[in-house]
Amino acid sequence: MSNSSSHGSTHLSRRLFQLYLGLALYGASSALLVRGALGLEPWNVLHQGLAERTGLTIGVMSIIVGAVVLLLWIPLRQRPGLGTVSNVFVIGLAMDGTLALVPEVHGPAAQIAMTAAGIVINGAATGLYIAARFGPGPRDGLMTGLHRVTGRSIRVVRTGIELTVVATGFLLGGSVGIGTVAYALAIGPLAQLFLRVFAVSGASGTAAAGGGTASGSTGSTTSGSTDGTANGTADSTTSGTASGTADSTTDGDGEADGTAGRRTAMEQPTP
């Protein structure tokens, strides 16, 4: 009995560690994309545009937008988890903290290197926090809630949300560029890889080794990348699906049934 209790405690500790490490790395990776200045993930395009207009930091705007999106869960009857609430705050704080430490870079080589590092770390962060299975991020929950209410496919809902977010952010002054496209194409495969690497055996519902992701938060992103489902996954701020398996970047179809988040390349991606 004591062995079982000890194992359960260790298992929970590992999941909590993965959750918060993943969310912190997600925020840090988003900051690297900002410093790379070649284009951001969809939701951070919006956060950056709003930050430009309000004078607030991009991290603070991420927290505010995340909180507003979370309020939209009420009419959609979505239920938040620890990962959902943590996603709102940790990613934004980690993002601002990293921006305070990492200076701007100049020259194409440095920008490409910074952007590439941000995308790879974001994929690892997505795998970490989704595999921990403490609930979807606010943006992924919005996607899956609308999917349930409207009857539209995850892919259609996620694409509609992210196109709206990117267009609005761009009009407000957010950065869209080759980095945005590279993120959308790479985050799905990266999330799928890292979900397998960081899968927690026995986590409520199994942390999938199969496909999909987030996107939080952030973040989420677009063409079949991470967002798939939200019940038990942590946000995808990337594009695809964050639902039970990693289809792509975060927002793509996979309702949260006990399998680890699906973030495919369709949709984050993710804080």
Tab-separated table of C-alpha atoms in Angstrom:
chain	number	residue	atom	x	y	z
A	1	MET	CA	0.000	0.000	0.000
A	2	SER	CA	2.789	2.368	0.920
A	3	ASN	CA	4.617	1.430	-2.282
A	4	SER	CA	1.502	2.242	-4.279
A	5	SER	CA	1.100	5.556	-2.482
A	6	SER	CA	4.754	6.423	-3.009
A	7	HIS	CA	4.518	5.570	-6.692
A	8	GLY	CA	1.389	7.708	-7.055
A	9	SER	CA	3.094	10.648	-5.359
A	10	THR	CA	6.160	10.335	-7.595
A	11	HIS	CA	3.939	10.054	-10.655
A	12	LEU	CA	2.021	13.201	-9.726
A	13	SER	CA	5.236	15.073	-8.982
A	14	ARG	CA	6.593	14.205	-12.400
A	15	ARG	CA	3.416	15.353	-14.107
A	16	LEU	CA	3.433	18.659	-12.211
A	17	PHE	CA	7.094	19.180	-13.059
A	18	GLN	CA	6.375	18.526	-16.732
A	19	LEU	CA	3.406	20.854	-16.719
A	20	TYR	CA	5.231	23.873	-15.326
A	21	LEU	CA	8.500	23.230	-17.148
A	22	GLY	CA	6.558	22.911	-20.382
A	23	LEU	CA	4.572	26.098	-19.815
A	24	ALA	CA	7.720	28.040	-18.846
A	25	LEU	CA	9.558	26.792	-21.926
A	26	TYR	CA	6.546	27.627	-24.065
A	27	GLY	CA	6.694	31.235	-22.907
A	28	ALA	CA	10.469	31.342	-23.349
A	29	SER	CA	10.254	29.907	-26.865
A	30	SER	CA	7.623	32.471	-27.815
A	31	ALA	CA	9.996	35.188	-26.635
A	32	LEU	CA	12.737	33.769	-28.877
A	33	LEU	CA	10.358	34.054	-31.827
A	34	VAL	CA	9.779	37.693	-30.906
A	35	ARG	CA	13.540	38.306	-30.816
A	36	GLY	CA	13.961	36.487	-34.130
A	37	ALA	CA	11.625	39.071	-35.683
A	38	LEU	CA	10.669	36.828	-38.600
A	39	GLY	CA	7.045	36.288	-37.605
A	40	LEU	CA	5.152	34.897	-34.622
A	41	GLU	CA	2.649	32.137	-33.909
A	42	PRO	CA	-0.974	33.142	-34.629
A	43	TRP	CA	-2.074	34.062	-31.106
A	44	ASN	CA	1.130	35.936	-30.373
A	45	VAL	CA	0.607	37.978	-33.528
A	46	LEU	CA	-2.573	39.184	-31.831
A	47	HIS	CA	-0.871	39.644	-28.451
A	48	GLN	CA	1.913	41.663	-30.038
A	49	GLY	CA	-0.530	43.823	-31.999
A	50	LEU	CA	-2.534	44.561	-28.849
A	51	ALA	CA	0.675	45.287	-26.935
A	52	GLU	CA	1.693	47.798	-29.591
A	53	ARG	CA	-1.635	49.588	-29.231
A	54	THR	CA	-1.915	49.555	-25.458
A	55	GLY	CA	1.662	49.974	-24.316
A	56	LEU	CA	1.464	46.817	-22.220
A	57	THR	CA	3.977	43.998	-22.608
A	58	ILE	CA	3.236	41.090	-24.894
A	59	GLY	CA	3.316	38.733	-21.909
A	60	VAL	CA	0.726	40.779	-20.036
A	61	MET	CA	-1.463	40.875	-23.143
A	62	SER	CA	-1.144	37.095	-23.403
A	63	ILE	CA	-2.444	36.781	-19.841
A	64	ILE	CA	-5.316	39.210	-20.452
A	65	VAL	CA	-6.377	37.536	-23.701
A	66	GLY	CA	-6.089	34.103	-22.070
A	67	ALA	CA	-8.344	35.219	-19.222
A	68	VAL	CA	-10.918	36.654	-21.652
A	69	VAL	CA	-10.886	33.447	-23.705
A	70	LEU	CA	-11.337	31.451	-20.510
A	71	LEU	CA	-14.489	33.450	-19.748
A	72	LEU	CA	-15.840	32.335	-23.122
A	73	TRP	CA	-15.732	28.776	-21.775
A	74	ILE	CA	-18.717	29.556	-19.549
A	75	PRO	CA	-21.381	29.625	-22.288
A	76	LEU	CA	-19.584	26.758	-24.026
A	77	ARG	CA	-19.745	24.710	-20.817
A	78	GLN	CA	-16.090	23.786	-20.888
A	79	ARG	CA	-14.413	22.742	-17.633
A	80	PRO	CA	-10.936	24.105	-16.854
A	81	GLY	CA	-8.202	22.139	-15.138
A	82	LEU	CA	-5.039	23.078	-13.288
A	83	GLY	CA	-3.177	23.239	-16.590
A	84	THR	CA	-5.794	25.589	-18.017
A	85	VAL	CA	-5.415	28.221	-15.312
A	86	SER	CA	-1.652	27.767	-15.100
A	87	ASN	CA	-1.404	28.240	-18.850
A	88	VAL	CA	-2.956	31.695	-18.613
A	89	PHE	CA	-0.353	33.026	-16.203
A	90	VAL	CA	2.858	31.017	-16.560
A	91	ILE	CA	3.340	31.437	-20.316
A	92	GLY	CA	2.902	35.217	-20.210
A	93	LEU	CA	5.214	35.634	-17.226
A	94	ALA	CA	7.878	33.379	-18.745
A	95	MET	CA	7.630	35.252	-22.024
A	96	ASP	CA	8.194	38.667	-20.460
A	97	GLY	CA	10.976	37.292	-18.262
A	98	THR	CA	12.816	35.843	-21.253
A	99	LEU	CA	12.394	39.039	-23.273
A	100	ALA	CA	13.994	40.951	-20.392
A	101	LEU	CA	17.027	38.646	-20.507
A	102	VAL	CA	17.492	37.954	-24.215
A	103	PRO	CA	18.629	40.929	-26.319
A	104	GLU	CA	17.493	41.707	-29.839
A	105	VAL	CA	19.503	40.060	-32.601
A	106	HIS	CA	20.579	41.560	-35.903
A	107	GLY	CA	21.334	40.014	-39.252
A	108	PRO	CA	19.586	37.212	-41.145
A	109	ALA	CA	21.770	34.409	-39.736
A	110	ALA	CA	21.105	35.377	-36.118
A	111	GLN	CA	17.393	35.883	-36.784
A	112	ILE	CA	17.033	32.500	-38.473
A	113	ALA	CA	18.927	30.764	-35.653
A	114	MET	CA	16.776	32.469	-33.002
A	115	THR	CA	13.564	31.602	-34.833
A	116	ALA	CA	14.607	27.983	-35.380
A	117	ALA	CA	15.502	27.613	-31.700
A	118	GLY	CA	12.150	29.101	-30.714
A	119	ILE	CA	10.216	26.659	-32.913
A	120	VAL	CA	12.088	23.562	-31.708
A	121	ILE	CA	11.836	24.549	-28.032
A	122	ASN	CA	8.152	25.312	-28.538
A	123	GLY	CA	7.642	21.792	-29.876
A	124	ALA	CA	9.404	20.308	-26.853
A	125	ALA	CA	7.383	22.529	-24.504
A	126	THR	CA	4.163	21.428	-26.162
A	127	GLY	CA	5.060	17.769	-25.683
A	128	LEU	CA	5.945	18.355	-22.033
A	129	TYR	CA	2.819	20.111	-20.892
A	130	ILE	CA	0.287	18.225	-22.995
A	131	ALA	CA	1.712	14.856	-21.918
A	132	ALA	CA	1.287	15.964	-18.286
A	133	ARG	CA	-2.471	15.995	-18.885
A	134	PHE	CA	-3.722	18.646	-16.504
A	135	GLY	CA	-6.339	20.137	-18.814
A	136	PRO	CA	-6.351	22.067	-22.090
A	137	GLY	CA	-5.209	25.634	-22.476
A	138	PRO	CA	-7.880	28.331	-22.785
A	139	ARG	CA	-7.499	28.706	-26.542
A	140	ASP	CA	-7.718	24.970	-27.180
A	141	GLY	CA	-10.796	24.785	-25.003
A	142	LEU	CA	-12.398	27.563	-27.041
A	143	MET	CA	-11.738	25.571	-30.183
A	144	THR	CA	-13.120	22.291	-28.890
A	145	GLY	CA	-16.090	24.041	-27.291
A	146	LEU	CA	-17.022	25.698	-30.581
A	147	HIS	CA	-16.488	22.379	-32.340
A	148	ARG	CA	-19.000	20.726	-30.022
A	149	VAL	CA	-21.554	23.522	-30.153
A	150	THR	CA	-21.414	24.187	-33.908
A	151	GLY	CA	-20.836	20.661	-35.132
A	152	ARG	CA	-18.037	21.891	-37.383
A	153	SER	CA	-14.834	19.875	-37.629
A	154	ILE	CA	-11.905	20.775	-35.391
A	155	ARG	CA	-9.884	21.634	-38.474
A	156	VAL	CA	-12.480	24.106	-39.741
A	157	VAL	CA	-13.025	25.696	-36.325
A	158	ARG	CA	-9.320	26.002	-35.591
A	159	THR	CA	-8.514	27.405	-38.998
A	160	GLY	CA	-11.302	29.975	-38.665
A	161	ILE	CA	-10.154	31.049	-35.215
A	162	GLU	CA	-6.515	31.330	-36.180
A	163	LEU	CA	-7.108	33.158	-39.444
A	164	THR	CA	-9.232	35.674	-37.526
A	165	VAL	CA	-6.574	36.008	-34.828
A	166	VAL	CA	-3.710	36.443	-37.304
A	167	ALA	CA	-5.591	38.944	-39.453
A	168	THR	CA	-6.656	41.011	-36.444
A	169	GLY	CA	-3.161	40.923	-34.950
A	170	PHE	CA	-1.550	41.876	-38.248
A	171	LEU	CA	-3.881	44.860	-38.665
A	172	LEU	CA	-2.964	45.952	-35.135
A	173	GLY	CA	0.752	45.778	-35.895
A	174	GLY	CA	1.641	42.180	-35.018
A	175	SER	CA	4.494	40.435	-36.826
A	176	VAL	CA	3.613	37.950	-39.574
A	177	GLY	CA	6.339	36.486	-41.769
A	178	ILE	CA	8.342	33.465	-42.780
A	179	GLY	CA	8.650	32.504	-39.129
A	180	THR	CA	4.859	32.230	-38.897
A	181	VAL	CA	4.798	29.870	-41.872
A	182	ALA	CA	7.774	27.837	-40.619
A	183	TYR	CA	6.091	27.473	-37.247
A	184	ALA	CA	2.849	26.247	-38.809
A	185	LEU	CA	4.690	23.639	-40.874
A	186	ALA	CA	7.070	22.395	-38.182
A	187	ILE	CA	5.102	22.468	-34.942
A	188	GLY	CA	2.921	19.447	-35.742
A	189	PRO	CA	5.730	16.971	-36.415
A	190	LEU	CA	7.762	18.375	-33.503
A	191	ALA	CA	4.845	18.138	-31.090
A	192	GLN	CA	4.130	14.575	-32.160
A	193	LEU	CA	7.771	13.613	-31.617
A	194	PHE	CA	8.015	15.195	-28.175
A	195	LEU	CA	4.659	13.833	-27.031
A	196	ARG	CA	6.160	10.381	-27.491
A	197	VAL	CA	9.364	11.373	-25.732
A	198	PHE	CA	7.619	12.866	-22.680
A	199	ALA	CA	4.630	10.505	-22.431
A	200	VAL	CA	3.768	9.794	-18.795
A	201	SER	CA	2.717	6.178	-18.410
A	202	GLY	CA	-0.516	5.751	-16.525
A	203	ALA	CA	-1.502	9.435	-16.653
A	204	SER	CA	-5.208	9.781	-16.595
A	205	GLY	CA	-5.999	8.828	-20.014
A	206	THR	CA	-2.467	7.999	-21.228
A	207	ALA	CA	-0.263	10.566	-22.618
A	208	ALA	CA	-0.284	9.680	-26.123
A	209	ALA	CA	2.434	8.644	-28.192
A	210	GLY	CA	0.603	9.354	-31.166
A	211	GLY	CA	-0.269	12.347	-32.562
A	212	GLY	CA	-1.377	15.743	-32.047
A	213	THR	CA	-0.798	18.720	-29.973
A	214	ALA	CA	-1.724	22.355	-29.004
A	215	SER	CA	-1.236	26.918	-27.893
A	216	GLY	CA	-0.760	28.486	-25.134
A	217	SER	CA	-1.172	29.284	-25.960
A	218	THR	CA	-0.890	29.777	-26.758
A	219	GLY	CA	-0.982	29.272	-28.132
A	220	SER	CA	-2.082	27.054	-31.422
A	221	THR	CA	-1.250	27.665	-35.323
A	222	THR	CA	-2.564	26.527	-38.359
A	223	SER	CA	-2.403	24.035	-40.847
A	224	GLY	CA	-3.038	20.963	-39.012
A	225	SER	CA	-0.674	21.426	-36.233
A	226	THR	CA	-1.419	21.345	-32.647
A	227	ASP	CA	-4.714	21.869	-31.209
A	228	GLY	CA	-6.942	19.034	-31.111
A	229	THR	CA	-8.777	18.517	-28.106
A	230	ALA	CA	-9.107	19.878	-24.934
A	231	ASN	CA	-10.010	17.760	-22.051
A	232	GLY	CA	-6.906	16.780	-20.412
A	233	THR	CA	-4.498	18.544	-22.599
A	234	ALA	CA	-2.885	21.779	-22.028
A	235	ASP	CA	-3.193	24.473	-24.673
A	236	SER	CA	-2.069	24.542	-27.972
A	237	THR	CA	-1.095	27.728	-29.229
A	238	THR	CA	-0.070	26.320	-32.371
A	239	SER	CA	-1.787	25.130	-35.282
A	240	GLY	CA	-3.341	21.876	-35.482
A	241	THR	CA	-5.003	20.088	-32.804
A	242	ALA	CA	-4.481	19.733	-29.277
A	243	SER	CA	-6.555	16.941	-28.425
A	244	GLY	CA	-5.914	13.449	-27.644
A	245	THR	CA	-3.161	12.935	-30.054
A	246	ALA	CA	-0.824	14.961	-31.974
A	247	ASP	CA	-2.114	15.539	-35.366
A	248	SER	CA	-0.459	18.631	-36.018
A	249	THR	CA	0.090	21.777	-34.330
A	250	THR	CA	-2.278	22.330	-31.927
A	251	ASP	CA	-5.557	22.839	-32.858
A	252	GLY	CA	-6.892	19.739	-35.124
A	253	ASP	CA	-9.486	17.080	-34.445
A	254	GLY	CA	-9.173	15.036	-31.430
A	255	GLU	CA	-11.590	15.374	-28.748
A	256	ALA	CA	-10.174	14.842	-25.455
A	257	ASP	CA	-10.937	11.393	-24.585
A	258	GLY	CA	-8.141	10.223	-22.465
A	259	THR	CA	-5.448	10.313	-25.030
A	260	ALA	CA	-2.781	12.866	-24.922
A	261	GLY	CA	-3.300	16.063	-26.768
A	262	ARG	CA	-3.325	16.305	-30.379
A	263	ARG	CA	-1.595	19.181	-31.922
A	264	THR	CA	-1.260	18.715	-35.536
A	265	ALA	CA	0.072	20.622	-38.310
A	266	MET	CA	-3.274	21.731	-39.247
A	267	GLU	CA	-4.201	24.090	-36.860
A	268	GLN	CA	-1.241	26.267	-32.074
A	269	PRO	CA	1.154	26.841	-30.325
A	270	THR	CA	-0.154	25.764	-27.303
A	271	PRO	CA	0.797	29.562	-23.268
